[in-house]
Coordinates of C-alpha atoms and ligand atoms in Angstrom, one line a residue:
M1 CA 48.4 23.0 178.7
I2 CA 49.8 26.3 177.5
T3 CA 52.7 25.9 175.0
N4 CA 52.8 29.5 173.5
E5 CA 56.2 30.8 174.5
E6 CA 55.0 34.4 174.3
I7 CA 52.5 33.7 177.1
L8 CA 54.8 31.6 179.2
K9 CA 57.5 34.2 179.3
R10 CA 55.4 37.1 180.5
R11 CA 55.2 38.3 184.1
T12 CA 52.8 41.1 184.8
F13 CA 52.8 42.4 188.3
A14 CA 52.5 45.5 190.5
I15 CA 54.5 46.6 193.5
I16 CA 52.2 47.7 196.4
S17 CA 52.9 49.1 199.8
H18 CA 51.8 51.6 202.4
P19 CA 53.3 55.0 201.4
D20 CA 56.9 55.3 202.4
A21 CA 57.7 51.7 202.7
G22 CA 59.9 51.8 199.6
K23 CA 57.7 51.0 196.6
T24 CA 59.2 53.7 194.4
T25 CA 62.7 52.8 195.4
L26 CA 62.2 49.1 194.8
T27 CA 60.5 49.7 191.4
E28 CA 63.5 51.8 190.4
K29 CA 66.0 49.2 191.6
L30 CA 64.2 46.4 189.7
L31 CA 64.4 48.5 186.6
L32 CA 68.1 49.1 187.2
F33 CA 68.7 45.4 187.8
G34 CA 66.6 44.5 184.7
G35 CA 68.8 46.8 182.7
A36 CA 65.8 48.9 181.7
I37 CA 67.2 52.2 183.0
N38 CA 70.7 53.4 183.7
T39 CA 70.2 56.0 186.2
A40 CA 68.2 56.4 189.4
G41 CA 65.5 59.1 189.5
A42 CA 63.3 58.1 186.6
V43 CA 60.6 56.6 188.7
K44 CA 61.1 58.7 191.8
N45 CA 59.5 61.7 190.2
N46 CA 56.4 59.9 189.4
K47 CA 55.3 60.0 192.9
I48 CA 52.9 62.4 194.4
T49 CA 54.6 64.1 197.3
K50 CA 53.3 62.7 200.6
T51 CA 52.9 66.1 202.0
A52 CA 50.9 67.4 199.0
T53 CA 47.3 67.1 200.0
S54 CA 46.1 69.6 197.5
D55 CA 49.0 70.7 195.4
F56 CA 47.6 70.0 192.0
L57 CA 50.3 71.8 190.1
E58 CA 52.7 69.3 191.6
I59 CA 50.4 66.6 190.4
E60 CA 50.2 68.0 187.0
K61 CA 53.9 68.3 186.7
Q62 CA 54.3 64.7 187.8
R63 CA 51.5 63.4 185.6
G64 CA 53.6 64.6 182.6
I65 CA 55.9 61.6 183.0
S66 CA 53.5 59.2 184.6
V67 CA 52.1 58.0 181.3
A68 CA 55.5 56.6 180.5
T69 CA 56.0 55.1 183.9
S70 CA 52.4 53.7 184.2
V71 CA 53.7 50.5 182.7
M72 CA 57.3 49.6 182.7
G73 CA 58.3 46.6 180.6
F74 CA 61.7 45.0 180.2
E75 CA 63.3 41.8 179.2
Y76 CA 65.1 39.8 181.9
A77 CA 66.5 36.3 181.9
G78 CA 64.4 35.3 179.0
H79 CA 61.2 36.8 180.5
K80 CA 59.2 39.8 179.5
V81 CA 58.5 41.6 182.8
N82 CA 55.7 44.2 183.0
I83 CA 55.6 46.3 186.1
L84 CA 52.3 48.3 186.5
D85 CA 52.7 51.4 188.5
T86 CA 50.2 52.0 191.3
P87 CA 49.8 55.5 192.9
G88 CA 51.0 55.6 196.4
H89 CA 48.7 58.3 197.6
K90 CA 45.7 57.0 199.4
D91 CA 43.4 59.4 197.6
F92 CA 44.1 57.4 194.5
A93 CA 43.3 54.0 196.1
E94 CA 40.7 53.3 193.5
D95 CA 43.2 53.7 190.7
T96 CA 45.4 51.1 192.5
F97 CA 42.5 48.8 192.9
R98 CA 41.8 48.9 189.1
T99 CA 45.4 48.4 188.3
L100 CA 45.4 45.3 190.4
S101 CA 42.7 43.8 188.1
A102 CA 45.3 43.9 185.3
V103 CA 48.2 42.0 187.1
D104 CA 48.9 38.3 187.7
S105 CA 50.8 38.8 190.9
V106 CA 52.2 41.4 193.3
I107 CA 55.2 42.2 195.3
L108 CA 54.2 43.7 198.7
V109 CA 56.8 46.0 200.3
V110 CA 56.8 46.2 204.1
D111 CA 58.9 48.5 206.2
C112 CA 60.8 46.5 208.8
V113 CA 60.5 49.3 211.4
K114 CA 56.8 49.8 210.9
G115 CA 55.5 46.3 210.0
V116 CA 52.0 46.0 208.7
E117 CA 50.3 49.4 208.1
E118 CA 46.8 50.5 207.2
Q119 CA 47.3 50.5 203.4
T120 CA 49.2 47.2 203.6
R121 CA 46.1 45.6 205.1
K122 CA 43.7 47.1 202.6
L123 CA 45.8 46.2 199.5
M124 CA 46.3 42.7 200.7
Q125 CA 42.6 42.3 201.2
V126 CA 42.1 43.1 197.6
C127 CA 44.8 40.6 196.6
R128 CA 43.2 37.9 198.6
M129 CA 39.8 38.5 197.1
R130 CA 41.3 38.2 193.6
N131 CA 43.5 35.3 194.7
T132 CA 46.5 37.2 193.5
P133 CA 49.8 35.6 194.5
V134 CA 52.0 37.7 196.7
I135 CA 55.7 37.9 197.3
I136 CA 56.6 40.0 200.4
F137 CA 59.8 42.1 200.5
I138 CA 60.7 43.3 204.0
N139 CA 62.6 46.5 203.3
K140 CA 64.9 48.9 205.1
M141 CA 66.9 46.1 206.9
D142 CA 69.7 48.7 207.4
R143 CA 67.5 50.3 210.0
E144 CA 66.9 49.3 213.5
G145 CA 63.7 47.4 212.7
R146 CA 61.6 44.8 214.5
D147 CA 62.5 41.3 215.2
P148 CA 62.0 39.2 212.0
Y149 CA 60.0 36.5 213.8
E150 CA 57.7 39.1 215.2
L151 CA 57.3 40.6 211.7
L152 CA 56.4 37.3 210.2
D153 CA 53.9 36.6 212.9
E154 CA 52.3 40.0 212.3
L155 CA 52.2 39.4 208.5
E156 CA 50.4 36.1 209.0
K157 CA 48.0 37.4 211.6
E158 CA 47.1 40.7 210.1
L159 CA 47.2 39.8 206.5
N160 CA 45.6 36.4 206.9
I161 CA 48.1 34.6 204.7
H162 CA 50.7 32.0 205.3
V163 CA 54.3 33.1 204.9
R164 CA 57.5 31.2 204.1
P165 CA 60.8 33.1 204.4
L166 CA 63.1 32.3 201.5
S167 CA 65.9 34.4 202.8
W168 CA 66.9 35.2 206.4
P169 CA 68.6 38.3 207.8
I170 CA 71.8 38.2 209.7
G171 CA 71.4 41.0 212.3
I172 CA 69.4 44.1 211.7
G173 CA 70.2 47.9 211.5
S174 CA 73.7 48.6 212.6
T175 CA 74.4 44.8 213.0
F176 CA 72.9 43.9 209.7
K177 CA 75.5 41.7 207.8
G178 CA 73.4 40.3 205.0
V179 CA 71.0 37.5 204.3
Y180 CA 71.2 33.8 203.9
N181 CA 69.2 32.7 200.8
I182 CA 67.4 29.6 201.9
Y183 CA 66.2 28.9 198.4
D184 CA 69.6 29.1 196.6
K185 CA 71.8 28.3 199.6
Q186 CA 73.9 31.4 199.2
L187 CA 75.2 34.0 201.6
R188 CA 74.7 37.5 200.5
L189 CA 76.8 40.1 202.3
F190 CA 75.5 43.5 202.9
S191 CA 77.4 46.7 202.2
A192 CA 75.5 50.0 202.2
N193 CA 75.8 51.1 198.6
K194 CA 73.3 53.0 196.7
T195 CA 74.9 52.9 193.3
K196 CA 76.5 49.4 193.1
L197 CA 74.3 46.8 191.5
A198 CA 75.9 43.4 192.3
D199 CA 75.6 42.0 195.8
D200 CA 78.5 40.2 197.3
V201 CA 77.5 36.6 197.0
V202 CA 79.2 33.7 198.6
A203 CA 78.0 30.3 197.4
I204 CA 78.2 27.8 200.2
A205 CA 77.6 24.1 200.3
D206 CA 75.0 24.2 203.0
I207 CA 74.3 26.0 206.2
N208 CA 76.9 24.0 208.1
D209 CA 79.7 25.1 205.8
E210 CA 82.5 26.5 208.0
Q211 CA 83.1 29.3 205.5
I212 CA 80.1 31.0 207.1
D213 CA 81.9 31.3 210.5
G214 CA 84.9 32.9 208.9
I215 CA 82.8 35.5 207.1
I216 CA 80.2 36.5 209.7
G217 CA 81.8 35.3 212.9
S218 CA 81.0 32.1 214.9
K219 CA 78.4 33.7 217.1
D220 CA 76.3 35.0 214.2
A221 CA 76.9 31.8 212.2
E222 CA 75.5 29.7 215.2
K223 CA 72.5 32.0 215.5
L224 CA 71.9 31.7 211.7
R225 CA 72.0 27.9 211.9
E226 CA 69.6 27.8 214.8
D227 CA 67.3 30.2 212.9
V228 CA 67.3 28.2 209.7
A229 CA 66.7 25.0 211.6
F230 CA 63.8 26.5 213.3
L231 CA 62.4 28.0 210.0
E232 CA 62.7 24.6 208.3
E233 CA 60.7 23.0 211.1
Y234 CA 58.2 25.6 211.8
Y235 CA 57.2 26.9 208.4
E236 CA 55.8 24.8 205.7
N237 CA 58.1 24.1 202.7
F238 CA 57.9 26.5 199.9
D239 CA 55.4 25.1 197.5
L240 CA 55.0 26.7 194.1
G241 CA 51.4 25.6 193.8
L242 CA 50.4 27.1 197.2
Y243 CA 52.1 30.4 196.3
R244 CA 50.3 30.5 193.0
E245 CA 47.0 29.8 194.7
A246 CA 47.7 32.8 196.9
Y247 CA 47.8 30.7 200.0
L248 CA 51.4 31.1 200.8
A249 CA 53.6 34.2 200.4
P250 CA 57.4 33.8 200.1
V251 CA 59.2 36.4 202.1
F252 CA 62.5 38.2 201.3
F253 CA 64.5 40.6 203.3
G254 CA 66.6 43.5 202.0
S255 CA 67.3 47.1 201.6
A256 CA 66.0 48.6 198.4
V257 CA 67.8 51.9 198.6
N258 CA 71.1 50.0 199.1
N259 CA 70.4 47.7 196.2
F260 CA 70.5 44.9 198.6
G261 CA 68.3 41.8 198.1
V262 CA 66.8 43.3 194.9
G263 CA 68.6 41.1 192.5
E264 CA 67.7 37.9 194.2
L265 CA 64.1 39.0 194.5
L266 CA 64.0 39.6 190.8
D267 CA 65.7 36.3 190.0
T268 CA 63.2 34.4 192.2
F269 CA 60.3 36.4 191.0
V270 CA 60.7 35.5 187.3
K271 CA 61.1 31.8 188.3
V272 CA 58.1 31.5 190.5
A273 CA 55.6 34.2 189.6
P274 CA 52.7 33.1 187.4
Y275 CA 52.5 33.8 183.7
P276 CA 49.3 35.5 182.4
Q277 CA 46.3 33.9 184.1
P278 CA 42.6 33.5 182.9
R279 CA 40.3 36.4 183.5
E280 CA 36.7 36.3 184.5
A281 CA 34.1 37.9 182.3
S282 CA 30.4 38.1 183.1
Q283 CA 29.7 35.5 180.4
R284 CA 32.5 33.0 181.0
E285 CA 36.2 32.6 181.9
V286 CA 38.6 33.8 179.3
R287 CA 41.9 31.8 179.0
P288 CA 45.1 33.4 177.7
E289 CA 45.7 30.7 175.2
E290 CA 42.4 31.2 173.4
Q291 CA 43.0 32.3 169.8
P292 CA 40.8 35.4 169.5
F293 CA 42.1 38.5 171.1
S294 CA 40.3 40.0 174.1
G295 CA 41.3 42.8 176.5
F296 CA 39.9 45.4 178.8
I297 CA 40.6 49.0 179.7
F298 CA 41.7 49.5 183.3
K299 CA 43.2 53.0 183.2
I300 CA 42.7 56.1 181.1
H301 CA 45.2 58.8 181.0
A302 CA 44.6 62.3 179.6
N303 CA 47.1 64.1 177.6
L304 CA 47.9 67.3 179.3
D305 CA 49.2 69.0 176.3
P306 CA 46.3 71.3 175.3
N307 CA 47.3 70.9 171.6
H308 CA 46.8 67.1 171.8
R309 CA 43.5 66.4 173.5
D310 CA 43.7 62.7 173.1
R311 CA 43.8 60.3 175.9
I312 CA 45.6 57.0 176.3
A313 CA 43.5 54.1 177.3
F314 CA 45.5 51.2 178.9
C315 CA 44.3 47.9 177.7
R316 CA 45.4 44.6 179.3
V317 CA 45.5 41.8 176.8
C318 CA 43.7 38.8 178.2
S319 CA 43.7 36.3 175.3
G320 CA 45.0 35.9 171.8
K321 CA 47.2 38.3 169.9
F322 CA 46.6 42.0 169.6
E323 CA 47.6 43.4 166.2
R324 CA 48.0 46.9 165.0
N325 CA 45.6 48.1 162.3
K326 CA 43.2 45.2 162.9
F327 CA 39.5 46.0 163.6
Y328 CA 38.4 45.1 167.1
Y329 CA 34.9 45.0 168.6
H330 CA 34.1 47.5 171.3
T331 CA 31.4 45.6 173.2
R332 CA 29.8 48.5 175.0
L333 CA 29.5 50.7 172.0
D334 CA 28.7 47.8 169.7
K335 CA 31.1 49.0 167.1
K336 CA 34.4 48.1 165.5
I337 CA 37.5 50.2 166.0
R338 CA 40.9 50.0 164.4
F339 CA 44.1 51.2 166.2
S340 CA 46.8 52.6 163.9
S341 CA 49.2 53.7 166.5
P342 CA 49.0 51.5 169.6
T343 CA 52.0 51.9 171.9
S344 CA 54.0 49.6 174.1
F345 CA 55.8 50.7 177.1
M346 CA 59.4 49.6 177.5
A347 CA 61.1 51.0 180.5
N348 CA 60.2 54.7 180.3
E349 CA 59.9 54.8 176.6
K350 CA 56.7 54.6 174.5
T351 CA 57.1 52.9 171.1
L352 CA 54.8 51.9 168.3
L353 CA 53.7 48.4 168.7
E354 CA 52.8 45.8 166.0
E355 CA 51.5 43.0 168.2
A356 CA 51.0 42.2 171.9
W357 CA 50.3 39.1 173.9
P358 CA 48.4 38.2 177.0
G359 CA 49.8 40.0 180.0
D360 CA 50.9 42.9 177.9
V361 CA 49.5 46.4 178.3
V362 CA 48.7 48.3 175.1
G363 CA 48.3 52.1 175.1
L364 CA 45.5 53.0 172.8
Y365 CA 45.0 56.6 171.6
D366 CA 41.4 57.5 172.4
T367 CA 39.3 60.5 171.5
G368 CA 36.5 59.7 174.0
S369 CA 35.4 56.1 173.1
F370 CA 36.6 54.5 176.2
K371 CA 35.4 54.2 179.8
I372 CA 37.2 52.2 182.5
G373 CA 36.1 48.6 182.3
D374 CA 35.4 48.6 178.5
T375 CA 36.1 45.4 176.7
L376 CA 37.6 44.8 173.2
T377 CA 37.2 41.4 171.4
E378 CA 37.2 40.0 168.0
G379 CA 33.4 39.9 168.0
E380 CA 32.3 38.1 171.1
K381 CA 30.1 40.1 173.5
L382 CA 32.2 39.8 176.6
H383 CA 32.5 42.1 179.6
F384 CA 35.4 41.6 182.0
K385 CA 34.5 41.8 185.7
G386 CA 36.3 43.2 188.7
L387 CA 36.5 46.9 188.1
P388 CA 34.1 48.3 190.7
S389 CA 33.6 51.8 191.8
F390 CA 33.7 52.4 195.6
S391 CA 31.2 54.3 197.6
P392 CA 32.7 57.8 197.7
E393 CA 33.1 59.7 200.9
I394 CA 33.4 63.3 199.8
F395 CA 30.7 65.0 197.8
K396 CA 30.4 68.2 196.0
E397 CA 27.9 69.7 193.6
A398 CA 29.2 71.1 190.4
V399 CA 27.6 74.4 189.7
N400 CA 28.3 76.0 186.3
K401 CA 29.8 79.5 186.4
D402 CA 29.5 80.3 182.8
P403 CA 26.2 79.6 181.0
F404 CA 27.9 79.8 177.6
K405 CA 30.1 76.9 178.6
T406 CA 27.4 74.4 179.7
K407 CA 28.2 71.9 177.0
Q408 CA 32.0 72.0 177.7
L409 CA 31.3 71.5 181.4
D410 CA 29.0 68.6 180.7
K411 CA 31.5 67.0 178.4
G412 CA 34.4 67.6 180.7
I413 CA 32.7 66.1 183.7
R414 CA 31.6 63.1 181.7
Q415 CA 35.1 62.4 180.3
L416 CA 36.8 62.9 183.6
T417 CA 34.4 60.5 185.3
D418 CA 34.9 58.0 182.4
E419 CA 38.6 58.2 183.2
G420 CA 37.8 57.2 186.7
V421 CA 39.1 60.5 188.3
A422 CA 35.8 60.7 190.3
Q423 CA 32.2 59.4 190.1
L424 CA 29.3 61.4 188.8
F425 CA 25.8 61.0 190.1
V426 CA 22.9 62.8 188.5
Q427 CA 19.9 63.8 190.5
Q428 CA 16.5 64.6 189.0
P429 CA 14.7 66.9 188.6
G430 CA 17.1 69.5 187.2
S431 CA 20.0 67.2 186.4
R432 CA 21.9 68.2 189.5
K433 CA 25.5 67.0 189.2
I434 CA 27.0 65.4 192.3
I435 CA 30.6 64.5 192.1
G436 CA 31.9 61.9 194.6
T437 CA 35.5 61.0 195.4
V438 CA 37.4 59.1 198.0
G439 CA 39.8 61.9 198.6
E440 CA 40.1 65.7 198.4
L441 CA 42.9 65.6 195.9
Q442 CA 40.7 64.6 193.1
F443 CA 38.6 67.8 193.3
D444 CA 41.7 69.9 192.7
V445 CA 42.5 67.7 189.7
I446 CA 38.9 68.1 188.4
K447 CA 38.7 71.8 188.7
F448 CA 42.1 72.4 187.2
R449 CA 41.5 70.0 184.3
L450 CA 38.0 71.3 183.6
Q451 CA 39.5 74.7 183.1
Q452 CA 42.7 73.7 181.3
E453 CA 41.3 71.1 179.0
Y454 CA 37.6 72.1 178.5
G455 CA 37.6 75.8 179.2
A456 CA 34.8 75.3 181.7
T457 CA 34.6 76.9 185.1
C458 CA 32.5 75.6 187.9
D459 CA 32.0 76.0 191.6
L460 CA 32.2 73.0 193.7
H461 CA 29.8 73.3 196.6
N462 CA 30.3 71.0 199.6
L463 CA 27.6 68.5 200.3
N464 CA 27.3 67.0 203.7
Y465 CA 26.6 63.4 202.9
Y466 CA 28.1 60.6 204.8
K467 CA 28.0 57.9 202.2
A468 CA 26.5 57.0 198.9
C469 CA 25.2 53.4 198.6
W470 CA 24.0 51.5 195.6
I471 CA 20.6 50.0 196.3
T472 CA 19.1 46.8 195.0
S473 CA 16.2 44.6 195.9
D474 CA 14.6 41.4 194.8
D475 CA 11.3 43.1 195.5
K476 CA 11.0 45.6 192.6
A477 CA 8.0 47.4 194.0
A478 CA 9.7 47.9 197.4
L479 CA 12.7 49.5 195.6
E480 CA 10.5 51.8 193.6
R481 CA 8.6 52.8 196.7
F482 CA 11.8 53.6 198.4
I483 CA 13.1 55.6 195.5
S484 CA 10.0 57.7 195.2
F485 CA 9.8 58.2 199.0
K486 CA 13.5 59.2 199.3
G487 CA 13.5 61.3 196.1
S488 CA 15.8 64.0 197.3
S489 CA 18.4 61.6 198.6
I490 CA 18.5 59.5 195.4
A491 CA 20.7 60.0 192.4
Y492 CA 21.8 57.8 189.5
D493 CA 25.3 56.6 188.6
K494 CA 26.9 56.5 185.2
D495 CA 25.1 53.3 184.4
E496 CA 21.8 54.6 185.6
N497 CA 21.8 52.6 188.8
P498 CA 20.0 54.2 191.7
V499 CA 22.2 55.3 194.6
Y500 CA 21.1 56.4 198.0
F501 CA 22.8 59.3 199.8
A502 CA 22.8 59.1 203.5
G503 CA 23.4 62.2 205.6
T504 CA 24.9 60.4 208.6
A505 CA 25.9 56.9 209.8
W506 CA 22.9 56.9 212.0
E507 CA 20.6 57.7 209.1
L508 CA 22.1 55.0 207.0
R509 CA 21.6 52.4 209.8
S510 CA 18.0 53.4 210.5
V511 CA 17.1 53.3 206.8
Q512 CA 18.7 49.8 206.6
E513 CA 16.6 48.7 209.5
A514 CA 13.4 50.3 208.2
Y515 CA 13.8 48.7 204.7
P516 CA 14.8 45.1 205.2
A517 CA 13.8 44.2 201.6
L518 CA 16.5 46.5 200.3
K519 CA 20.2 45.9 200.0
F520 CA 22.7 48.7 200.5
H521 CA 26.0 48.2 198.7
F522 CA 29.3 50.0 199.2
T523 CA 30.8 49.1 195.8
S524 CA 29.2 49.0 192.3
D525 CA 30.5 45.4 191.8
F526 CA 29.0 43.8 194.9
K527 CA 31.6 41.0 195.0
F528 CA 34.1 43.5 196.4
E529 CA 31.8 44.7 199.2
A530 CA 34.2 43.6 202.0
V531 CA 37.0 45.8 200.7
A532 CA 34.8 48.8 200.5
Q533 CA 33.8 48.3 204.1
A534 CA 37.3 47.7 205.5
Ligands
G4P601 P1 57.0 54.7 198.7 O1 57.2 54.8 197.2 O2 56.6 53.4 199.2 O3 56.3 55.9 199.2 O4 58.5 54.9 199.3 P2 59.9 55.4 198.7 O5 60.5 54.4 197.8 O6 59.8 56.8 198.2 O7 60.8 55.4 200.0 C1 60.4 56.2 201.1 C2 61.7 56.6 201.9 O8 62.3 55.4 202.3 C3 62.7 57.3 200.9 O9 63.3 58.3 201.8 C4 63.6 56.2 200.6 O10 64.9 56.7 200.2 C5 63.7 55.4 201.9 N1 64.1 54.1 201.7 C6 63.7 53.2 200.7 N2 64.4 52.0 200.8 C7 65.1 52.1 201.9 C8 66.0 51.2 202.6 O11 66.2 50.1 202.2 N3 66.6 51.7 203.7 C9 66.4 53.0 204.2 N4 67.1 53.4 205.3 N5 65.6 53.9 203.6 C10 65.0 53.4 202.5 P3 63.0 59.8 201.7 O12 63.9 60.5 202.7 O13 61.5 60.0 201.8 O14 63.3 60.2 200.2 P4 64.8 60.4 199.6 O15 65.1 61.8 199.9 O16 65.7 59.4 200.2 O17 64.6 60.1 198.2

């Protein structure tokens, strides 16, 4: 049993949603409720504008503040809450996936008008594979949305999870009067208000309390009683164990922009959400209460100021206590490194940190020692799992434009791909560099940053591949034969694994049929295959 208070009080989570459902608004409101910020707008700017498909200047401007908002920590009701930001734009889905490896639970925001959307499905699939507990917040109840029962059915069916409403709306859109909190037996009355923090809360004895009729009218009160009776009968009781096993998702209704339902969401969240959980390494499971420190890098952020070339590597602490100025073992490089100015992230401020505990995210200044997925320990050779690369869909060849800058270009491409901006595949002979991404936006980022940060210019030539797949086989000879036969369609990833480039879907299918001894994978960590194919 864990007795360390530092571990028990931490709640590290991410808010996820399909773009536009209200993730940014809810993040900001949680920070306001948590007392971490005083004014709205601090998080809002961190978002890549939905219409910007290739506006890198906009991205750069926004990246300026996104280091601070990548992790937002604050103290609330005796807990240390760490919110990890995930980019909303679908071109950065891989970044989101990696961030989800560093959280212990998520809050999923669903728009009550639109219900389950494409990204909602994909993100939830990731959560299910990792057994990440989920709380669902149905947002925008001030709009004429869908029937709540219909929404719950859709959530269960499409997201393949059991749901349990812990609050229930009274009306919707223009008739929305508030929610009844089934968990706390309270009536919360809605008033559209973007600045006020406190909800109007009426504590009632139980659902039959006549006060309710006086407040919302007999007709709505009757309907509420019927609804709650039905919910109690139809849905299984809220069971903390089932939620933490990611089998059951509690559901709340509210309106983030109006600060409605956010306070109760946060109150329930800190009570029920799990404290830092064990993490799986290739060698063994690592438990948070273990004494020696261990952690892994899930995100790397470059400093855009040309005078300060360093980067910040974000390390999730998995076990033990991280301490400033202590030597830690970088398992991939097989060397010890000491960090003299690690940072912690409290709200939107970075501060020097002396120690950190499991669940915390430490910002480490890095001059090029880290790649996504790197592990730090006190000496044990561990490697944390669950940070795969996905099969890219857009490919371009990087062709150097300035022969005097070859070294800079090589270094730039290596470092950007280490950061996880894109994937690099090298094809022989000639060390042809193929850059693969899941979205167009990354190429703008790459070109811009190569020039700004490394002084290198290159042309990016379109390559008409359909998919790149990692290939493996139990039959080594068959794999080698395939590689030598398909030479011009084979390249190697950052870890020297062979990757097959298929020109079309048809070509991929026919190769799969023709070579049954080979396996074609759509992620570099094959456990996550299903997500990649979704
Ligand atoms: P995202 O991060 O998930 O992409 O969504 P974001 O919070 O930016 O919200 C998307 C839009 O939905 C925003 O409007 C936001 O104000 C609005 N919104 C969020 N919560 C609610 C709610 O409870 N009710 C209603 N009616 N709207 C909500 P926008 O017009 O795109 O931006 P803005 O000009 O309002 O900032």
